[in-house]
Short mmCIF file of C-alpha atoms in Angstrom, two decimals:
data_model
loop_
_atom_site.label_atom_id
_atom_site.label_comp_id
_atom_site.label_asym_id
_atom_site.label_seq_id
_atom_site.Cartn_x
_atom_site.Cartn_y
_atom_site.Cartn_z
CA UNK A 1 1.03 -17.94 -0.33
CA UNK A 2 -1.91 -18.59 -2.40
CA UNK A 3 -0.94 -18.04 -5.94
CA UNK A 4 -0.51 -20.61 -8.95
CA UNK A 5 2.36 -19.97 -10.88
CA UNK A 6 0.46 -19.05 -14.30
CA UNK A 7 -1.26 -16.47 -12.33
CA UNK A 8 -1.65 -13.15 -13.55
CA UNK A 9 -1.48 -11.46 -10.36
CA UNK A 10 -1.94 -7.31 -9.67
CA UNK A 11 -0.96 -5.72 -6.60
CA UNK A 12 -3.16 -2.52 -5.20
CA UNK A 13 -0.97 -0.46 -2.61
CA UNK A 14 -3.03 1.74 -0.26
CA UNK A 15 0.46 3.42 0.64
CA UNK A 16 -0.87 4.69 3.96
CA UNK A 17 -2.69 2.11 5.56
CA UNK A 18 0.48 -0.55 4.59
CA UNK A 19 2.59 2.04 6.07
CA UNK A 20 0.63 2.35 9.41
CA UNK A 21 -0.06 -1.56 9.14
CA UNK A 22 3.63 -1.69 8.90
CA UNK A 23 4.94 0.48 11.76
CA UNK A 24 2.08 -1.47 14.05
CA UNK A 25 3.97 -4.32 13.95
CA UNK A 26 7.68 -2.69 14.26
CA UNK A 27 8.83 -2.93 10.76
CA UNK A 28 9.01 -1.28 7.60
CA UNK A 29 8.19 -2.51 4.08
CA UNK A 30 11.10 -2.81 1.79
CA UNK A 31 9.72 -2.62 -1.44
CA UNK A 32 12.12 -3.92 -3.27
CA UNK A 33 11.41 -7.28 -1.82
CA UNK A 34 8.17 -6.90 -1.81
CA UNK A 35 8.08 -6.80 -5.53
CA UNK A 36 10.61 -9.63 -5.74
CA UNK A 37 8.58 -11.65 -3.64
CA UNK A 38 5.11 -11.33 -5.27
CA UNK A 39 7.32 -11.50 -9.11
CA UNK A 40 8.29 -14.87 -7.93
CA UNK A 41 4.48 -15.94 -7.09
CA UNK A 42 3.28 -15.93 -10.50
CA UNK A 43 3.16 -13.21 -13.70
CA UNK A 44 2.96 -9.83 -11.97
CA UNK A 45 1.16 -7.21 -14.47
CA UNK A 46 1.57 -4.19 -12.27
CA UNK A 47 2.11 -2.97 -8.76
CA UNK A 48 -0.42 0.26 -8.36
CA UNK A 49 1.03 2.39 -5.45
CA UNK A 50 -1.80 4.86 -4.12
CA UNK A 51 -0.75 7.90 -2.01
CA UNK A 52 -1.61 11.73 -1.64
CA UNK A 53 0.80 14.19 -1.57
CA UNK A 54 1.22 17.73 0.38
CA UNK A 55 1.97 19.91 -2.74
CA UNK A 56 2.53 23.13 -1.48
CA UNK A 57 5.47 22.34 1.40
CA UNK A 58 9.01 23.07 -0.33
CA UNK A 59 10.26 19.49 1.13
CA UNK A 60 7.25 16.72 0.54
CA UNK A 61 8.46 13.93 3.23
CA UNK A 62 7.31 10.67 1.06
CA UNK A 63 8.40 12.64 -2.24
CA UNK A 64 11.91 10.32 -2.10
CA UNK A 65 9.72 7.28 -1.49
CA UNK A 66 7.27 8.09 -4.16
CA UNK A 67 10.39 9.01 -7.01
CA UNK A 68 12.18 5.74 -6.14
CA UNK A 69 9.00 3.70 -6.29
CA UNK A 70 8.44 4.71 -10.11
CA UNK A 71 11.65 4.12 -11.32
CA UNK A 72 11.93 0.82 -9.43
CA UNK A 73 8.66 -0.96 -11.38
CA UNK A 74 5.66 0.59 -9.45
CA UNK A 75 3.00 2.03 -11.09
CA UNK A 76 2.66 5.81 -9.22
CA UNK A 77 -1.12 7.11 -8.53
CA UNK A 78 -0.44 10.23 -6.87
CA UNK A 79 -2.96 13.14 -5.85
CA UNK A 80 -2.42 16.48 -4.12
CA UNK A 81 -3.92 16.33 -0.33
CA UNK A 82 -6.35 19.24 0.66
CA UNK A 83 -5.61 21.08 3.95
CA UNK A 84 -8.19 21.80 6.58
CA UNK A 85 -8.34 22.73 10.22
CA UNK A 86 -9.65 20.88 12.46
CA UNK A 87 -11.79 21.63 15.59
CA UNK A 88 -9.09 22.47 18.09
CA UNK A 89 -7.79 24.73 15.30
CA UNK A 90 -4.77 22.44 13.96
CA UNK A 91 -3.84 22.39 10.37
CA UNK A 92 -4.86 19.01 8.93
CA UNK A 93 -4.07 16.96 5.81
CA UNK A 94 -6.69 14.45 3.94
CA UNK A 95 -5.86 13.06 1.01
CA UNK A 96 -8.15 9.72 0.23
CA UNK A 97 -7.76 7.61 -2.88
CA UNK A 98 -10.04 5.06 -2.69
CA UNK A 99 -11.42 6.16 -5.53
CA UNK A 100 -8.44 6.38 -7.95
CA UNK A 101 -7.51 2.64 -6.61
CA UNK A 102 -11.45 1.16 -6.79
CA UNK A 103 -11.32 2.18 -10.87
CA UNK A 104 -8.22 0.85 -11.85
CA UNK A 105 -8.37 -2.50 -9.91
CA UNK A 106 -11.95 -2.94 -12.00
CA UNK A 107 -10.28 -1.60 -14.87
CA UNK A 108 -7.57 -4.64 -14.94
CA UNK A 109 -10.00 -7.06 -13.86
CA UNK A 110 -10.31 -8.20 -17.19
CA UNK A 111 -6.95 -9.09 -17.73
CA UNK A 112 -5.85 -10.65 -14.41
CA UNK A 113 -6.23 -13.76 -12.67
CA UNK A 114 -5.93 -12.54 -9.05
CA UNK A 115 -5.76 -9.06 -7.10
CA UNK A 116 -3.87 -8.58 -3.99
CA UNK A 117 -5.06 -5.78 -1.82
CA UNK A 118 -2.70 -3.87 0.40
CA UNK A 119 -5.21 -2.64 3.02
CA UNK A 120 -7.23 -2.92 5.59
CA UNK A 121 -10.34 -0.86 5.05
CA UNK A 122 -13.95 -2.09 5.12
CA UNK A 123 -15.01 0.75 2.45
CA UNK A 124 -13.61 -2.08 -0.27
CA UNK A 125 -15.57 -5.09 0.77
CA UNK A 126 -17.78 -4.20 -2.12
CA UNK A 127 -15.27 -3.75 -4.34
CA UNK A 128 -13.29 -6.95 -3.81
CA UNK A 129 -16.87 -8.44 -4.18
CA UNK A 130 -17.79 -7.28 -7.45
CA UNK A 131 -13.92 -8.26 -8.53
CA UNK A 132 -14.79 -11.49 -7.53
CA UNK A 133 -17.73 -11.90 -9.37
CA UNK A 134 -15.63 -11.24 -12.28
CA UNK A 135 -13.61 -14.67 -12.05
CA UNK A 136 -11.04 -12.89 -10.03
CA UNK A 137 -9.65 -14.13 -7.34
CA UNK A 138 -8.83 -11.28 -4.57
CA UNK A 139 -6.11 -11.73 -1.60
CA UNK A 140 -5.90 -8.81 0.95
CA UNK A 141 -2.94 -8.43 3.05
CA UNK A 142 -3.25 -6.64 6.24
CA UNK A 143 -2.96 -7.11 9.89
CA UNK A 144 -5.30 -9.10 13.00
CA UNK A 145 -1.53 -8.82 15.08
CA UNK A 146 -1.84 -5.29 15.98
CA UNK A 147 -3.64 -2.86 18.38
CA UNK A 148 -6.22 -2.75 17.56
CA UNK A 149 -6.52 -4.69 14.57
CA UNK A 150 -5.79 -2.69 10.96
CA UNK A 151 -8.20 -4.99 8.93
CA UNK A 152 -12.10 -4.24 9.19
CA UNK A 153 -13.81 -7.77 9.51
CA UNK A 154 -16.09 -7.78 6.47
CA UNK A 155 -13.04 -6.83 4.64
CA UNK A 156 -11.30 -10.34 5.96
CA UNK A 157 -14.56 -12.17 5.68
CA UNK A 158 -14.97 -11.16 1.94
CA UNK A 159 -11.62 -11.95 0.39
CA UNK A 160 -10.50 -15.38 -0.71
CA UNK A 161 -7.60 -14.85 1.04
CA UNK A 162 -6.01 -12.90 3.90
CA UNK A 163 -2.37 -12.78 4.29
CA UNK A 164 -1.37 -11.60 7.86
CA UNK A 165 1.44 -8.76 7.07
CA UNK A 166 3.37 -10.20 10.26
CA UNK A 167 3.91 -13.44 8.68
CA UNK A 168 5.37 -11.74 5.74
CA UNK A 169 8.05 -9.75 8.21
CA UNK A 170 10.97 -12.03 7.31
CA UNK A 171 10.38 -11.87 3.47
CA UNK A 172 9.55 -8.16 3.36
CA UNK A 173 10.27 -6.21 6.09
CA UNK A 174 13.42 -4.14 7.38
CA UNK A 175 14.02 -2.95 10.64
CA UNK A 176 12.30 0.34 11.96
CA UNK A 177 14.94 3.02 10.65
CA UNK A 178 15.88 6.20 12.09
CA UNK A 179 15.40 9.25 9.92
CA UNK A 180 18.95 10.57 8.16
CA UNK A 181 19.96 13.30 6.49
CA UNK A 182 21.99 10.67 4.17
CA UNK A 183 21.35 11.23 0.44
CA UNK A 184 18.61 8.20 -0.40
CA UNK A 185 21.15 5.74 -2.76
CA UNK A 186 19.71 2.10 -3.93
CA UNK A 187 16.92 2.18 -1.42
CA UNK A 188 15.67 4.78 0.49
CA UNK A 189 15.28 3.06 3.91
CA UNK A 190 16.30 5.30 6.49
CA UNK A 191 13.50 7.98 6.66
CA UNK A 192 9.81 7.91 7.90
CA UNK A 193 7.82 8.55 5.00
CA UNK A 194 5.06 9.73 6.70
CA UNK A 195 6.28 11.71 9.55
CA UNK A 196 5.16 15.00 9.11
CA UNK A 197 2.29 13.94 6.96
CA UNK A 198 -0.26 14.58 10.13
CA UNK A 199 -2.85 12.87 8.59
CA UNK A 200 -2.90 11.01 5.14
CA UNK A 201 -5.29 8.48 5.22
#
């Protein structure tokens, strides 16, 4: 990877796209070794995890993910999702926090060496550009390996560096897992964080 080891280095989690990055490519993240992995890369300030949530259902499916991210050394940035129909008449979900993950990556700017984006969306080419002209460098990891593609070219073209999720399988990944009714112990791997989260994005 492309890290010096005096590095202070800042991950920025766009929970859904990494997710649907993820399940592209037939794996899951475990986050556990995510964090290990990037920890041993250089001085890791903070892991920012971004994702809406669907406040008003009595069972939240990422809620389990979400709790056992904060207490596991992820910074939570959480935001209720707004419902809408759509045109066919089906309830929808949108939650978007671009925002929320644009301000505190140019918040911290000033007090890291190097950013590492977890996404694939072209809306933060000009973000990772202005980062940049701050003296920081800016890696984005995302995916060329699916179909079609999760990372939007100018978003690629733009970074310093682009680490191709796929590669990373092996030093991150688990298995796809089945959904279980198991109580969620040291890691909560078996359940699909996202399932009945129509659409979070």
């Amino acid at each position: 990877m492309p890290f010096y080891s005096e590095e202070r280095i800042a991950l920025f989690i766009d929970g859904s796209n990494l997710y649907a990055a993820a399940r592209a490519l037939g794996f899951d993240i475990d986050y556990k070794r995510l964090l290990s992995e990037f920890a041993s890369q250089g001085r890791l300030v903070r892991a920012f995890y971004y994702t809406a949530l669907i406040e008003d259902q009595e069972y939240s499916p990422i809620r389990p993910l979400v709790d056992w991210l904060d207490y596991n050394g992820y910074t939570m940035v959480t935001k209720p999702t707004k419902e809408f129909t759509d045109s066919a008449g089906r309830r929808k979900y949108k939650g978007n926090m671009d925002i929320e993950l644009a301000i505190d990556m140019m918040e911290l700017a000033g007090h890291i060496d190097h950013a590492v984006l977890f996404s694939g969306d072209g809306d933060f080419r000009r973000l990772v550009e202005s980062i940049q002209r701050q003296g920081v460098r800016v890696s984005v990891v995302s995916t060329v390996k699916s179909q079609p593609p999760m990372i939007a070219d100018e978003l690629r073209r733009q970074a310093d560096f682009f680490i191709e999720l796929k590669d990373m399988e092996k030093k991150v990944g688990r298995a796809v897992s089945q959904k279980s009714d198991r109580e969620f112990e040291d890691y909560p791997g078996e359940f699909d964080p996202y399932e009945d989260a129509e659409e979070i994005a």
